[in-house]
PDB file of C-alpha atoms in Angstrom:
ATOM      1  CA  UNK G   1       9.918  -4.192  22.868  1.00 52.00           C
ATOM      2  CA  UNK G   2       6.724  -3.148  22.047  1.00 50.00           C
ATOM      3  CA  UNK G   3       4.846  -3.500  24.747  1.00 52.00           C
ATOM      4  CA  UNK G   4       5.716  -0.552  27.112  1.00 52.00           C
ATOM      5  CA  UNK G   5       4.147   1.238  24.313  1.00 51.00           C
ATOM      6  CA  UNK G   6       0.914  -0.886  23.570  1.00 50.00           C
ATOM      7  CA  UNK G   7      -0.246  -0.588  27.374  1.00 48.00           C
ATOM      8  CA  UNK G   8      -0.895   3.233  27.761  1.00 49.00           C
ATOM      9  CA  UNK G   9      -2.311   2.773  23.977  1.00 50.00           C
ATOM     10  CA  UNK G  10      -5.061  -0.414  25.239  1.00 49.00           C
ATOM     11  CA  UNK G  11      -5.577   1.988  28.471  1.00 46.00           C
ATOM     12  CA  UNK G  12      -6.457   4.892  25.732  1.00 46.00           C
ATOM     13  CA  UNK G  13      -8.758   2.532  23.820  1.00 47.00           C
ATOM     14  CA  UNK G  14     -10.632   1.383  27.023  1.00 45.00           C
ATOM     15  CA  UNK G  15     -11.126   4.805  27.999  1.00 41.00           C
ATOM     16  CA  UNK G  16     -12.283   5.726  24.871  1.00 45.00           C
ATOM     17  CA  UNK G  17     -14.748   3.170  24.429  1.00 45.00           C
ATOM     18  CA  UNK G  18     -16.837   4.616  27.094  1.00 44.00           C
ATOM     19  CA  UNK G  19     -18.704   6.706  24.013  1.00 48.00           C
ATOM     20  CA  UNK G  20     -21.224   6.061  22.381  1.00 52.00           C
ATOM     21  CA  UNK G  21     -19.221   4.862  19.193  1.00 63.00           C
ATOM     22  CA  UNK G  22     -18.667   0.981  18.017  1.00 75.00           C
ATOM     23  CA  UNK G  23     -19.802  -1.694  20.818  1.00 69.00           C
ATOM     24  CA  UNK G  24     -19.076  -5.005  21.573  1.00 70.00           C
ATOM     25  CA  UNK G  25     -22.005  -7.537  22.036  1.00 63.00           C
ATOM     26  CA  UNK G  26     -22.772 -10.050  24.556  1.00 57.00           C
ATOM     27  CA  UNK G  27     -21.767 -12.217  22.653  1.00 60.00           C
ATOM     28  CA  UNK G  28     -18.318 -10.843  22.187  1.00 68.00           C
ATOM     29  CA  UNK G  29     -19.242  -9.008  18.884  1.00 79.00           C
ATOM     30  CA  UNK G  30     -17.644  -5.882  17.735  1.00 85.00           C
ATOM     31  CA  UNK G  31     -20.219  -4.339  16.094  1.00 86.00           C
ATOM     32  CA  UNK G  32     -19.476  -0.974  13.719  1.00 91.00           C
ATOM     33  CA  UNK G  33     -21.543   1.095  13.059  1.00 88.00           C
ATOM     34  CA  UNK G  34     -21.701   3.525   9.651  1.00 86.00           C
ATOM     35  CA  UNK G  35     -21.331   6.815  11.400  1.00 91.00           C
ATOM     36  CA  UNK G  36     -18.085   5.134  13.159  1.00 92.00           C
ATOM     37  CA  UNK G  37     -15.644   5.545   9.999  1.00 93.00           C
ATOM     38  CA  UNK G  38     -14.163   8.832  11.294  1.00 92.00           C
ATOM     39  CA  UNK G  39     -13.836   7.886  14.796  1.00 95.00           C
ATOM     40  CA  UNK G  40     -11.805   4.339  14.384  1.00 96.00           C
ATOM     41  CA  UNK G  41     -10.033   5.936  11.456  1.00 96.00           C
ATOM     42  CA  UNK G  42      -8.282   8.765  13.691  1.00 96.00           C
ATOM     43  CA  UNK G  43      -8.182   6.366  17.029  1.00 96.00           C
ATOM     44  CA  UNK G  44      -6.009   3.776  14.964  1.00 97.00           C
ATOM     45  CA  UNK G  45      -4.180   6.847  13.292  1.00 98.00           C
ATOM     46  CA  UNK G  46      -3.527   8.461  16.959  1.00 98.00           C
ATOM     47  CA  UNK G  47      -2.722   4.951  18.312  1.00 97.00           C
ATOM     48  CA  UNK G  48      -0.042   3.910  15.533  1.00 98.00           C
ATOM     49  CA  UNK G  49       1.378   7.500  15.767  1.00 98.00           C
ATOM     50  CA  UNK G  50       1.996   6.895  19.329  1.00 97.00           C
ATOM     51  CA  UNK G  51       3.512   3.391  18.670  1.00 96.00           C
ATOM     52  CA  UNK G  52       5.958   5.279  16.483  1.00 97.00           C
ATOM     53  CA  UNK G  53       6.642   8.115  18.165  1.00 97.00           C
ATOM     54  CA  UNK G  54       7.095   5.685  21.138  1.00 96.00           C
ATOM     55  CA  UNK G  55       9.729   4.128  18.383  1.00 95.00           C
ATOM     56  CA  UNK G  56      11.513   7.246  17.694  1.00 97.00           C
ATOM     57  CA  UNK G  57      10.104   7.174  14.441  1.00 97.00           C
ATOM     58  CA  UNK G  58       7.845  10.244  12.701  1.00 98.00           C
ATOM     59  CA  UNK G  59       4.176  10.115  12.705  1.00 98.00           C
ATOM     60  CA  UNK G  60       2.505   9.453   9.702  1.00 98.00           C
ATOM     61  CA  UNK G  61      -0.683  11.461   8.285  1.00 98.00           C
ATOM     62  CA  UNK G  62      -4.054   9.980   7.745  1.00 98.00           C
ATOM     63  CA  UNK G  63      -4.109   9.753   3.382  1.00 98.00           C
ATOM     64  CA  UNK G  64      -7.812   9.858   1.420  1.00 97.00           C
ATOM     65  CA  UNK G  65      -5.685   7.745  -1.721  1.00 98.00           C
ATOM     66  CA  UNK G  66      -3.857   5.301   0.551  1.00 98.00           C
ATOM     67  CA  UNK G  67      -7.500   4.807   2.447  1.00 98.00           C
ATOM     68  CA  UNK G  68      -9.282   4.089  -0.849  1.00 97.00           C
ATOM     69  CA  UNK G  69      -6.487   1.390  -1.483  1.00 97.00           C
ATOM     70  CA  UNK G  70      -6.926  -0.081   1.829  1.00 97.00           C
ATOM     71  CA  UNK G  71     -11.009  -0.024   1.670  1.00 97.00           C
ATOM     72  CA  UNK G  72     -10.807  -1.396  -1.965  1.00 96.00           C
ATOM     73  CA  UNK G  73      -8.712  -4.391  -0.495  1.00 96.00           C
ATOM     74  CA  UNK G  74     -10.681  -4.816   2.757  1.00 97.00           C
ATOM     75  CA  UNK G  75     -14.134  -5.296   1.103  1.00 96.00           C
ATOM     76  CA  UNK G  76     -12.457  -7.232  -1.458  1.00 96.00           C
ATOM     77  CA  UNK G  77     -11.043  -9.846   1.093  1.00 96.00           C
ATOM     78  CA  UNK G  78     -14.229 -10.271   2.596  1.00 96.00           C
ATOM     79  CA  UNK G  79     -15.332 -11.161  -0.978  1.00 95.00           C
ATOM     80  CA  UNK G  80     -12.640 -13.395  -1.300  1.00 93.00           C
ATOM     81  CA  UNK G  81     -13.433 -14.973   2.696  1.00 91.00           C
ATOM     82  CA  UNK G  82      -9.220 -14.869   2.719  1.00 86.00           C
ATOM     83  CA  UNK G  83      -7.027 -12.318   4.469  1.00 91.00           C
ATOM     84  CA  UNK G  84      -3.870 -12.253   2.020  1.00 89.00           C
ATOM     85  CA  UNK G  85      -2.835  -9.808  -0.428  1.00 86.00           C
ATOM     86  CA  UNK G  86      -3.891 -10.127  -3.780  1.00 86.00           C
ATOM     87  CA  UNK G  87      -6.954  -9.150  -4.961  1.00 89.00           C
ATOM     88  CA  UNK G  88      -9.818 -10.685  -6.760  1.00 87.00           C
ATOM     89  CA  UNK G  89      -8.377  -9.218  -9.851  1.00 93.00           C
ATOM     90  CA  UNK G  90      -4.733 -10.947  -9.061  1.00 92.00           C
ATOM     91  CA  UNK G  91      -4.195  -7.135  -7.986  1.00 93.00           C
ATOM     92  CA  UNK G  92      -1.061  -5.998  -5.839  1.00 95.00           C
ATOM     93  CA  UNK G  93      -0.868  -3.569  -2.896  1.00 96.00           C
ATOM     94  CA  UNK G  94       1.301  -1.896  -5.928  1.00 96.00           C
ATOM     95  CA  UNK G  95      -1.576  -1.974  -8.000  1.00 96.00           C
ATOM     96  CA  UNK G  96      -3.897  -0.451  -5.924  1.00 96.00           C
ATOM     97  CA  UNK G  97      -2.029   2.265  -4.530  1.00 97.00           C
ATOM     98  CA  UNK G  98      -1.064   2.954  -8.263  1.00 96.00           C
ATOM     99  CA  UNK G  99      -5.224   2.779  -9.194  1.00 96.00           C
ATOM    100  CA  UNK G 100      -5.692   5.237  -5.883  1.00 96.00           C
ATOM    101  CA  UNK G 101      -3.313   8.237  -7.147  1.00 96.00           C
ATOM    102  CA  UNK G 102      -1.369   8.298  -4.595  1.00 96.00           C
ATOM    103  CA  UNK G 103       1.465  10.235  -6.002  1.00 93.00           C
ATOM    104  CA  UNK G 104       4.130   8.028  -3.691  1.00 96.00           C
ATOM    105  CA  UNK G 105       5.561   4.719  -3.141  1.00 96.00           C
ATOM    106  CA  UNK G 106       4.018   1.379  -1.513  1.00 97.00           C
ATOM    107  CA  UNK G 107       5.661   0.973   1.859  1.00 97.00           C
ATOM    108  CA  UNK G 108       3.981  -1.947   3.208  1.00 96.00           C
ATOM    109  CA  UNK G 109       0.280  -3.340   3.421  1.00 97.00           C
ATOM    110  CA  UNK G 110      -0.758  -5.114   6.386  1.00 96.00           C
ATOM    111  CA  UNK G 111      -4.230  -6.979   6.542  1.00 96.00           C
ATOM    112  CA  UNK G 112      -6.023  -9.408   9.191  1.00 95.00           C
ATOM    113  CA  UNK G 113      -9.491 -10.847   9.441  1.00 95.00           C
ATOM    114  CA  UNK G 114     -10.841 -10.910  13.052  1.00 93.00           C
ATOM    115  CA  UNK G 115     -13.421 -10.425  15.297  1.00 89.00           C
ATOM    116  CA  UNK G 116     -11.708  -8.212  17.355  1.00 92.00           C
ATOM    117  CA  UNK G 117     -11.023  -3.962  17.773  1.00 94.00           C
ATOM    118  CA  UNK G 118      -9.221  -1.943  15.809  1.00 95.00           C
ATOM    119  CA  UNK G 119      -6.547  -1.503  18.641  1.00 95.00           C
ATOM    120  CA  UNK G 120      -6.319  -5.501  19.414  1.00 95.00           C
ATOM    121  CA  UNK G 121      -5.657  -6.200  15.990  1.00 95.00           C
ATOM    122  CA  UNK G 122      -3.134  -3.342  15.680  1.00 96.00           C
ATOM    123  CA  UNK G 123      -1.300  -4.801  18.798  1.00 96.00           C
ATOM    124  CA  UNK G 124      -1.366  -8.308  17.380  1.00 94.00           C
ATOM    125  CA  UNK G 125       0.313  -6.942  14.235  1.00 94.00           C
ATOM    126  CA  UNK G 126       2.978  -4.831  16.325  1.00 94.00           C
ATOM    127  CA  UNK G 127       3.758  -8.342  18.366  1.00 92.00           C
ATOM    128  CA  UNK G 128       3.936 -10.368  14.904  1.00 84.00           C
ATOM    129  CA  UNK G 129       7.455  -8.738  14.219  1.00 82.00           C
ATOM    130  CA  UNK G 130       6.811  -8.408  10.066  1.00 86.00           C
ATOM    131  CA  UNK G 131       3.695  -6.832  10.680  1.00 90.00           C
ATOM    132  CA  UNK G 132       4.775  -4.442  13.234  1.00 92.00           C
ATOM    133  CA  UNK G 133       8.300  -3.700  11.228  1.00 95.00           C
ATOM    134  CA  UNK G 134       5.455  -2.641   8.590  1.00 95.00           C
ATOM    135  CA  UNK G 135       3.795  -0.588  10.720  1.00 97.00           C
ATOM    136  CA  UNK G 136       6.670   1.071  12.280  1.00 96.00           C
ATOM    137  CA  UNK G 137       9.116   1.190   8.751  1.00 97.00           C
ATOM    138  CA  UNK G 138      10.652   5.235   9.479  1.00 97.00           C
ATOM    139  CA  UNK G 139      10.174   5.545   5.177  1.00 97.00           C
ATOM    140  CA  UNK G 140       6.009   5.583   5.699  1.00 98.00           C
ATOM    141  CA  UNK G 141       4.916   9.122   5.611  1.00 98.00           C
ATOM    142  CA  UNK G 142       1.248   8.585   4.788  1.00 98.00           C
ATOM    143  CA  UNK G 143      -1.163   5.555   5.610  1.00 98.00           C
ATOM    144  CA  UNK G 144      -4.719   4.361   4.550  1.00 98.00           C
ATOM    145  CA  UNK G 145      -7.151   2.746   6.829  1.00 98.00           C
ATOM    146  CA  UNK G 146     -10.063   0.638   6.317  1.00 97.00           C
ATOM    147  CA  UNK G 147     -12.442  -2.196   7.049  1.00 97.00           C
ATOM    148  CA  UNK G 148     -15.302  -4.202   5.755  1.00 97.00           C
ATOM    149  CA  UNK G 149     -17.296  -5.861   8.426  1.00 96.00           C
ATOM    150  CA  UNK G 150     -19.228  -9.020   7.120  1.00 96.00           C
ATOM    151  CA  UNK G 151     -22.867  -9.764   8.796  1.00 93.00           C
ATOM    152  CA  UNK G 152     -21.734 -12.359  11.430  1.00 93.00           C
ATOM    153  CA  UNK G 153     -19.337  -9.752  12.890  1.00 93.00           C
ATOM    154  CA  UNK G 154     -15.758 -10.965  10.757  1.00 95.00           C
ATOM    155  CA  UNK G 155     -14.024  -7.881  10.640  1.00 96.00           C
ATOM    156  CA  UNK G 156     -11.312  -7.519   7.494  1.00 96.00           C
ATOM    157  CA  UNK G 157      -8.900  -4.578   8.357  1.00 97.00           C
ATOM    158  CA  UNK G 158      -6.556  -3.070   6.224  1.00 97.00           C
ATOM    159  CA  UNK G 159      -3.296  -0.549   6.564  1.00 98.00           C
ATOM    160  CA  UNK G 160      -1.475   0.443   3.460  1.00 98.00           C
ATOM    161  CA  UNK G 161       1.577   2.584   4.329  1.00 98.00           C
ATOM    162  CA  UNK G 162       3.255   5.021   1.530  1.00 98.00           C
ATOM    163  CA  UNK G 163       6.096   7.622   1.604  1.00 97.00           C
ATOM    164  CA  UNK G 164       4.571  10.663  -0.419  1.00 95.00           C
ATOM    165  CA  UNK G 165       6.821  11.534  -3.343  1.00 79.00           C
ATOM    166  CA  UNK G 166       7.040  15.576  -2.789  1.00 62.00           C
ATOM    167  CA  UNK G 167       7.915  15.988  -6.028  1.00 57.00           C
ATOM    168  CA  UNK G 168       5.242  14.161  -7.588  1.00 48.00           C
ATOM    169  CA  UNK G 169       2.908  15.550  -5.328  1.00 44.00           C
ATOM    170  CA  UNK G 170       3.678  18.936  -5.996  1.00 42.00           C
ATOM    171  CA  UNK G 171       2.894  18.739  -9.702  1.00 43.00           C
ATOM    172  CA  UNK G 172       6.221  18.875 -11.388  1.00 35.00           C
TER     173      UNK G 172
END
C-alpha cells in the first residue's frame, strides 16, 4: 500500500544526500553530525508529509513541545540501551507530552533503535502496519522529531504525534 509512496520518497533521500550533511561510513555508519538537527528534522517532516498526503491525509507541522518530548525520550532510551516506551522515570508518551506543554493530545509515539537513516527507519515503520497507522493516524496535527546517536553509531529515533487543542492553544 505504501510503497508507491516510499519510492519517490527513498529517490528524494538519495538525491538529497549528495550534500554535505550526515554521511554514512565505510563501514556502513550513519554518522550525524551537530549542525545536522535542522536538516533531518525538516527531510523526515517533508518525507512523512508526503507519505500522508500520498494517504489522503493532512500534513502535519513540525512542533518545538512535541520535539522536546521526542528528544527527552530518544536520549533517554539510549540511557536505558532499550527502544520501548517508558522512560527511565516509568514515564509515558502521556507524560512527556504533558511535561513538554504541548497544549494538545498524545496521538501516537513511535520509536526504533538502528543504525540506519532517518528515511529507512521511517519506511520500516510505514511497512510495520502499527507503526505506520501511527504515522499516518488523520487526528495528528503536530509531530516532534528527535534522535540521540550513541558513540558506536546506534541511532535511537523518536516521533511523537499530537492533535493541537485550538482552544487550549489559544489561551482560553
Amino acid at each position: 500500500m505504501f510503497r508507491k509512496i516510499l519510492l519517490p520518497v527513498l529517490a528524494l533521500a538519495m538525491l538529497s544526500a549528495c550534500d554535505m550533511g550526515p554521511s554514512v561510513s565505510s563501514a556502513g555508519v550513519y554518522h550525524i553530525r551537530p549542525g545536522d538537527v535542522g536538516e533531518i528534522q525538516y527531510r523526515m517532516l517533508d518525507s512523512v508529509n508526503a507519505l500522508r498526503r500520498g494517504a489522503g491525509v493532512a500534513p502535519v507541522v513540525l512542533n518545538a513541545n512535541l520535539t522536546a518530548a521526542a528528544e527527552t525520550h530518544a536520549r533517554d532510551m539510549s540511557r536505558q540501551a532499550r527502544a520501548w516506551p517508558f522512560g527511565s522515570d516509568n514515564s509515558s508518551p502521556y507524560d512527556r507530552v504533558a511535561r513538554s506543554g504541548f497544549g494538545g493530545s498524545l496521538v501516537a509515539e513511535v520509536y526504533a533503535q538502528t543504525y540506519e537513516t532517518e528515511l529507512e527507519t521511517l519506511a520500516a515503520w510505514v511497512d510495520d502496519g502499527a507503526w505506520g497507522d501511527a504515522i499516518m493516524d488523520p487526528k495528528a496535527t503536530d509531530m516532534g522529531f528527535a534522535w540521540q546517536q550513541d558513540r558506536n553509531g546506534l541511532i535511537w529515533w523518536a516521533i511523537t504525534l499530537g492533535h493541537a487543542n485550538p482552544t487550549l492553544n489559544a489561551g482560553f
